[in-house]
Amino acid sequence: MRKILIANWKANPRTHAEAERLNTTVTNAAKKHKNVEIVLCMPFPWLTDISHKAKGPVRYGSQNMFWDEGPYTGEVSAGMLKNSKVEYAIIGHSERRRLLGETDEMVNKKVLAALRAGITPVLCIGETAEMHKEGMVATKRFIKNQLTKALRGVSSVNGHRSMVITYEPAWAISTVRGGSKNNADTPENALAMIRFMKSIPHSKFPILNSRFIYGGSVNGKNAKAFLQHREIEGALVGGASIRPAEFITMIKIASEL
Ligand code: PGA
């Protein structure tokens, strides 16, 4: 099974020219290393221009989306994304939960809207640093609760059932404002959490085609340690995805597994 690398560019880069350059570099690498799926989730101002022009093999995703269309100032709907050749949407990223007050209920509405529109949600699930300190039992309870709430009603959605579920503990994210640090989880713990998460939706929700990946400080040095595990089906990559040479190294590593 091909691994999937999902790049989360966050609010980067600042210009369209830089976004195009990065997109071209990644596209060229993807043409060379075919045994990996690549999704670039970039800011809206660059996303739809680039996705409309793209001819493959890279696919495109947004970093957020709204659950409806109409009188919602500033929002972008799943249907608009679908009509712009955007195939994925990151939903429930911890930065949005923490900074913008995105709740489990909002995340759930977005997941359902994405599936109804035919967009594959890249659902982010993960505990905060405080929760992590409380230990494995409390963390698993938290993860189960967050995942269950995010997936409520999914079984009733007809049609599109493709989903990427990311175990991304908030404390493991490297890209902090003003610098970067490597806080990656251990591959063993990430694997244990992914196994735990896999046991939840498959027993309770008839979701087909869900893939489970890890996110949080994945880079050129540690990518293999995570991705070599069969059950870790890919990675959500923030900081390292906007460093072209490093991201290409990761593409190569993933395609050789
Ligand atoms: P990171 O970010 O790879 O810089 O830790 C991942 C993310 O926030 O999705």
Tab-separated table of C-alpha atoms and ligand atoms in Angstrom:
chain	number	residue	atom	x	y	z
A	1	MET	CA	0.000	0.000	0.000
A	2	ARG	CA	1.409	3.386	-0.977
A	3	LYS	CA	2.091	5.769	1.884
A	4	ILE	CA	0.487	9.207	1.834
A	5	LEU	CA	2.409	12.382	2.667
A	6	ILE	CA	0.153	15.327	3.412
A	7	ALA	CA	1.891	18.698	3.511
A	8	ASN	CA	0.389	21.336	5.765
A	9	TRP	CA	1.955	24.597	4.623
A	10	LYS	CA	0.001	26.522	7.273
A	11	ALA	CA	0.165	30.313	6.622
A	12	ASN	CA	3.147	29.973	4.270
A	13	PRO	CA	4.629	31.099	1.900
A	14	ARG	CA	3.952	34.796	1.592
A	15	THR	CA	3.897	35.082	-2.210
A	16	HIS	CA	2.206	33.293	-5.070
A	17	ALA	CA	5.557	32.950	-6.848
A	18	GLU	CA	7.055	31.063	-3.905
A	19	ALA	CA	3.991	28.810	-3.682
A	20	GLU	CA	4.271	27.986	-7.373
A	21	ARG	CA	7.982	27.252	-7.043
A	22	LEU	CA	7.407	24.902	-4.121
A	23	ASN	CA	4.530	23.221	-5.946
A	24	THR	CA	6.673	22.700	-9.061
A	25	THR	CA	9.556	21.268	-7.043
A	26	VAL	CA	7.274	18.811	-5.253
A	27	THR	CA	5.468	17.885	-8.476
A	28	ASN	CA	8.767	17.071	-10.170
A	29	ALA	CA	9.822	14.901	-7.231
A	30	ALA	CA	6.432	13.168	-7.260
A	31	LYS	CA	6.845	12.335	-10.955
A	32	LYS	CA	10.159	10.699	-10.157
A	33	HIS	CA	9.144	8.845	-7.001
A	34	LYS	CA	5.811	7.339	-7.906
A	35	ASN	CA	5.261	4.938	-5.042
A	36	VAL	CA	3.861	7.587	-2.688
A	37	GLU	CA	0.745	9.776	-2.681
A	38	ILE	CA	1.306	13.458	-2.107
A	39	VAL	CA	-1.255	16.021	-1.027
A	40	LEU	CA	-0.364	19.694	-0.667
A	41	CYS	CA	-2.591	21.653	1.702
A	42	MET	CA	-1.842	25.265	1.050
A	43	PRO	CA	-3.450	28.618	1.938
A	44	PHE	CA	-6.600	29.515	-0.019
A	45	PRO	CA	-5.057	32.383	-2.049
A	46	TRP	CA	-2.645	29.933	-3.723
A	47	LEU	CA	-4.669	26.746	-3.505
A	48	THR	CA	-7.356	27.018	-6.151
A	49	ASP	CA	-5.191	28.731	-8.740
A	50	ILE	CA	-2.608	25.960	-8.407
A	51	SER	CA	-5.145	23.122	-8.176
A	52	HIS	CA	-6.950	24.321	-11.321
A	53	LYS	CA	-3.722	24.346	-13.316
A	54	ALA	CA	-2.281	21.094	-11.932
A	55	LYS	CA	-1.982	18.032	-14.137
A	56	GLY	CA	-0.905	15.520	-11.482
A	57	PRO	CA	0.384	13.458	-9.814
A	58	VAL	CA	0.176	15.776	-6.764
A	59	ARG	CA	-3.254	16.284	-5.192
A	60	TYR	CA	-4.495	19.300	-3.309
A	61	GLY	CA	-6.139	20.061	-0.018
A	62	SER	CA	-7.343	22.990	2.041
A	63	GLN	CA	-6.395	23.561	5.672
A	64	ASN	CA	-9.979	24.209	6.687
A	65	MET	CA	-13.491	24.442	5.222
A	66	PHE	CA	-16.998	25.362	6.342
A	67	TRP	CA	-20.004	23.071	6.644
A	68	ASP	CA	-22.472	25.149	4.633
A	69	GLU	CA	-22.716	27.846	2.012
A	70	GLY	CA	-24.637	31.109	2.001
A	71	PRO	CA	-24.521	33.906	4.552
A	72	TYR	CA	-21.233	32.942	6.261
A	73	THR	CA	-18.815	35.814	5.806
A	74	GLY	CA	-15.256	34.723	5.235
A	75	GLU	CA	-15.974	31.020	4.926
A	76	VAL	CA	-15.273	28.570	2.102
A	77	SER	CA	-17.607	25.634	1.524
A	78	ALA	CA	-16.823	22.036	0.727
A	79	GLY	CA	-18.736	22.366	-2.549
A	80	MET	CA	-16.561	25.271	-3.644
A	81	LEU	CA	-13.465	23.226	-2.944
A	82	LYS	CA	-14.838	20.259	-4.848
A	83	ASN	CA	-15.498	22.513	-7.836
A	84	SER	CA	-11.917	23.756	-7.669
A	85	LYS	CA	-10.250	20.358	-8.008
A	86	VAL	CA	-9.457	20.284	-4.312
A	87	GLU	CA	-9.800	16.729	-3.011
A	88	TYR	CA	-8.799	16.903	0.657
A	89	ALA	CA	-9.455	19.195	3.616
A	90	ILE	CA	-7.618	19.237	6.929
A	91	ILE	CA	-10.288	19.339	9.609
A	92	GLY	CA	-9.884	19.872	13.353
A	93	HIS	CA	-6.228	20.859	13.402
A	94	SER	CA	-5.134	21.560	16.985
A	95	GLU	CA	-4.037	25.082	16.054
A	96	ARG	CA	-7.606	25.884	15.025
A	97	ARG	CA	-9.069	24.149	18.063
A	98	ARG	CA	-6.738	26.056	20.397
A	99	LEU	CA	-6.493	29.462	18.715
A	100	LEU	CA	-9.908	29.789	17.125
A	101	GLY	CA	-12.097	27.832	19.490
A	102	GLU	CA	-13.028	25.102	17.017
A	103	THR	CA	-15.131	22.598	18.982
A	104	ASP	CA	-15.762	18.878	18.498
A	105	GLU	CA	-19.254	19.764	17.243
A	106	MET	CA	-17.850	22.125	14.597
A	107	VAL	CA	-15.311	19.512	13.573
A	108	ASN	CA	-18.093	16.951	13.227
A	109	LYS	CA	-20.192	19.259	11.012
A	110	LYS	CA	-17.173	19.858	8.794
A	111	VAL	CA	-16.395	16.141	8.499
A	112	LEU	CA	-19.980	15.388	7.453
A	113	ALA	CA	-20.068	18.295	4.973
A	114	ALA	CA	-16.758	17.237	3.453
A	115	LEU	CA	-17.920	13.661	2.938
A	116	ARG	CA	-21.248	14.801	1.452
A	117	ALA	CA	-19.372	17.011	-1.020
A	118	GLY	CA	-16.910	14.278	-1.947
A	119	ILE	CA	-13.940	15.820	-0.171
A	120	THR	CA	-11.677	13.513	1.843
A	121	PRO	CA	-11.340	14.840	5.394
A	122	VAL	CA	-7.877	14.791	6.930
A	123	LEU	CA	-9.200	14.634	10.448
A	124	CYS	CA	-6.764	15.669	13.174
A	125	ILE	CA	-7.089	13.924	16.503
A	126	GLY	CA	-4.677	14.376	19.383
A	127	GLU	CA	-4.290	15.293	22.989
A	128	THR	CA	-2.934	18.515	24.459
A	129	ALA	CA	0.274	18.667	26.523
A	130	GLU	CA	-1.777	18.870	29.748
A	131	MET	CA	-3.770	15.779	28.845
A	132	HIS	CA	-0.596	13.937	27.848
A	133	LYS	CA	0.827	14.510	31.324
A	134	GLU	CA	-2.142	12.689	32.828
A	135	GLY	CA	-0.918	9.438	31.334
A	136	MET	CA	-1.914	6.796	28.812
A	137	VAL	CA	-5.294	5.802	30.250
A	138	ALA	CA	-6.565	9.389	30.398
A	139	THR	CA	-5.087	10.128	26.967
A	140	LYS	CA	-6.808	7.150	25.371
A	141	ARG	CA	-10.107	8.155	26.925
A	142	PHE	CA	-9.657	11.672	25.527
A	143	ILE	CA	-8.720	10.406	22.062
A	144	LYS	CA	-11.662	8.034	21.945
A	145	ASN	CA	-14.024	10.821	22.945
A	146	GLN	CA	-12.580	13.293	20.400
A	147	LEU	CA	-12.693	10.741	17.599
A	148	THR	CA	-16.178	9.516	18.440
A	149	LYS	CA	-17.534	13.077	18.463
A	150	ALA	CA	-15.804	13.965	15.198
A	151	LEU	CA	-17.267	10.903	13.478
A	152	ARG	CA	-20.808	11.161	14.777
A	153	GLY	CA	-23.281	10.451	11.968
A	154	VAL	CA	-20.608	9.446	9.470
A	155	SER	CA	-22.180	6.058	8.914
A	156	SER	CA	-25.308	7.739	7.547
A	157	VAL	CA	-23.439	9.617	4.807
A	158	ASN	CA	-23.937	7.965	1.482
A	159	GLY	CA	-21.328	7.943	-1.210
A	160	HIS	CA	-17.891	9.282	-0.381
A	161	ARG	CA	-16.319	7.375	2.464
A	162	SER	CA	-12.670	8.101	2.036
A	163	MET	CA	-11.085	9.515	5.159
A	164	VAL	CA	-7.632	10.146	6.560
A	165	ILE	CA	-7.410	10.070	10.335
A	166	THR	CA	-4.319	11.667	11.786
A	167	TYR	CA	-2.948	11.015	15.210
A	168	GLU	CA	-1.360	14.381	15.846
A	169	PRO	CA	-0.722	15.152	19.507
A	170	ALA	CA	-0.715	18.932	19.943
A	171	TRP	CA	2.468	18.809	22.025
A	172	ALA	CA	4.391	17.104	19.209
A	173	ILE	CA	3.938	19.872	16.635
A	174	SER	CA	7.222	21.520	15.680
A	175	THR	CA	6.077	24.672	13.979
A	176	VAL	CA	5.650	27.191	16.724
A	177	ARG	CA	5.555	30.902	15.991
A	178	GLY	CA	9.006	32.424	15.983
A	179	GLY	CA	10.931	29.207	15.596
A	180	SER	CA	10.773	25.510	15.232
A	181	LYS	CA	11.522	22.658	17.571
A	182	ASN	CA	11.457	18.923	17.262
A	183	ASN	CA	8.956	17.428	19.663
A	184	ALA	CA	8.110	14.268	17.773
A	185	ASP	CA	6.341	11.455	19.542
A	186	THR	CA	8.186	8.126	19.567
A	187	PRO	CA	7.261	5.861	16.650
A	188	GLU	CA	6.300	3.193	19.206
A	189	ASN	CA	3.802	5.438	20.975
A	190	ALA	CA	2.416	6.782	17.697
A	191	LEU	CA	1.941	3.192	16.563
A	192	ALA	CA	0.206	2.248	19.808
A	193	MET	CA	-2.156	5.214	19.511
A	194	ILE	CA	-2.900	4.471	15.873
A	195	ARG	CA	-3.657	0.855	16.733
A	196	PHE	CA	-5.953	2.093	19.465
A	197	MET	CA	-7.683	4.529	17.099
A	198	LYS	CA	-8.074	1.846	14.456
A	199	SER	CA	-9.925	-0.247	16.972
A	200	ILE	CA	-12.508	2.516	17.511
A	201	PRO	CA	-13.994	3.480	14.143
A	202	HIS	CA	-13.795	-0.014	12.732
A	203	SER	CA	-15.747	-1.460	15.600
A	204	LYS	CA	-18.275	1.359	15.828
A	205	PHE	CA	-18.433	3.085	12.471
A	206	PRO	CA	-18.703	1.448	9.077
A	207	ILE	CA	-16.152	3.738	7.489
A	208	LEU	CA	-14.581	2.335	4.396
A	209	ASN	CA	-11.203	3.393	3.145
A	210	SER	CA	-9.996	5.193	6.218
A	211	ARG	CA	-6.263	5.573	6.446
A	212	PHE	CA	-4.418	6.331	9.660
A	213	ILE	CA	-1.367	8.560	9.668
A	214	TYR	CA	0.868	10.318	12.180
A	215	GLY	CA	1.614	14.047	12.439
A	216	GLY	CA	3.921	16.074	14.667
A	217	SER	CA	7.547	17.024	13.917
A	218	VAL	CA	7.947	14.497	11.112
A	219	ASN	CA	11.048	15.408	9.131
A	220	GLY	CA	13.718	14.047	6.841
A	221	LYS	CA	15.563	12.430	9.741
A	222	ASN	CA	12.729	10.613	11.498
A	223	ALA	CA	10.263	9.924	8.653
A	224	LYS	CA	11.500	6.386	8.084
A	225	ALA	CA	11.180	5.450	11.761
A	226	PHE	CA	7.456	6.270	11.598
A	227	LEU	CA	6.606	5.206	8.077
A	228	GLN	CA	8.365	1.846	8.162
A	229	HIS	CA	5.495	0.580	10.327
A	230	ARG	CA	2.824	-0.897	8.085
A	231	GLU	CA	0.023	0.493	10.249
A	232	ILE	CA	1.296	4.074	10.039
A	233	GLU	CA	0.015	4.724	6.557
A	234	GLY	CA	1.467	8.179	6.069
A	235	ALA	CA	2.361	11.469	7.676
A	236	LEU	CA	0.981	14.978	8.067
A	237	VAL	CA	3.979	17.253	7.698
A	238	GLY	CA	4.098	20.910	8.700
A	239	GLY	CA	7.465	22.679	8.983
A	240	ALA	CA	9.462	20.169	6.927
A	241	SER	CA	6.973	20.397	4.039
A	242	ILE	CA	8.014	23.958	3.193
A	243	ARG	CA	11.712	23.096	3.204
A	244	PRO	CA	11.945	21.729	-0.362
A	245	ALA	CA	15.107	19.631	-0.039
A	246	GLU	CA	13.877	18.028	3.163
A	247	PHE	CA	10.406	17.306	1.806
A	248	ILE	CA	11.928	15.692	-1.285
A	249	THR	CA	14.031	13.487	0.995
A	250	MET	CA	10.801	12.424	2.699
A	251	ILE	CA	9.099	11.713	-0.630
A	252	LYS	CA	12.006	9.491	-1.574
A	253	ILE	CA	11.978	7.672	1.774
A	254	ALA	CA	8.219	7.092	1.631
A	255	SER	CA	8.294	5.864	-1.946
A	256	GLU	CA	10.997	3.310	-1.147
A	257	LEU	CA	9.069	1.664	1.676
B	1	PGA	P1	4.922	19.964	12.173
B	1	PGA	O1	3.397	20.358	11.965
B	1	PGA	O2	5.268	18.917	11.177
B	1	PGA	O3	5.682	21.251	11.941
B	1	PGA	O4	5.066	19.479	13.569
B	1	PGA	C1	2.447	19.375	11.704
B	1	PGA	C2	1.085	19.971	11.717
B	1	PGA	O5	0.850	20.933	12.466
B	1	PGA	O6	0.207	19.494	10.987
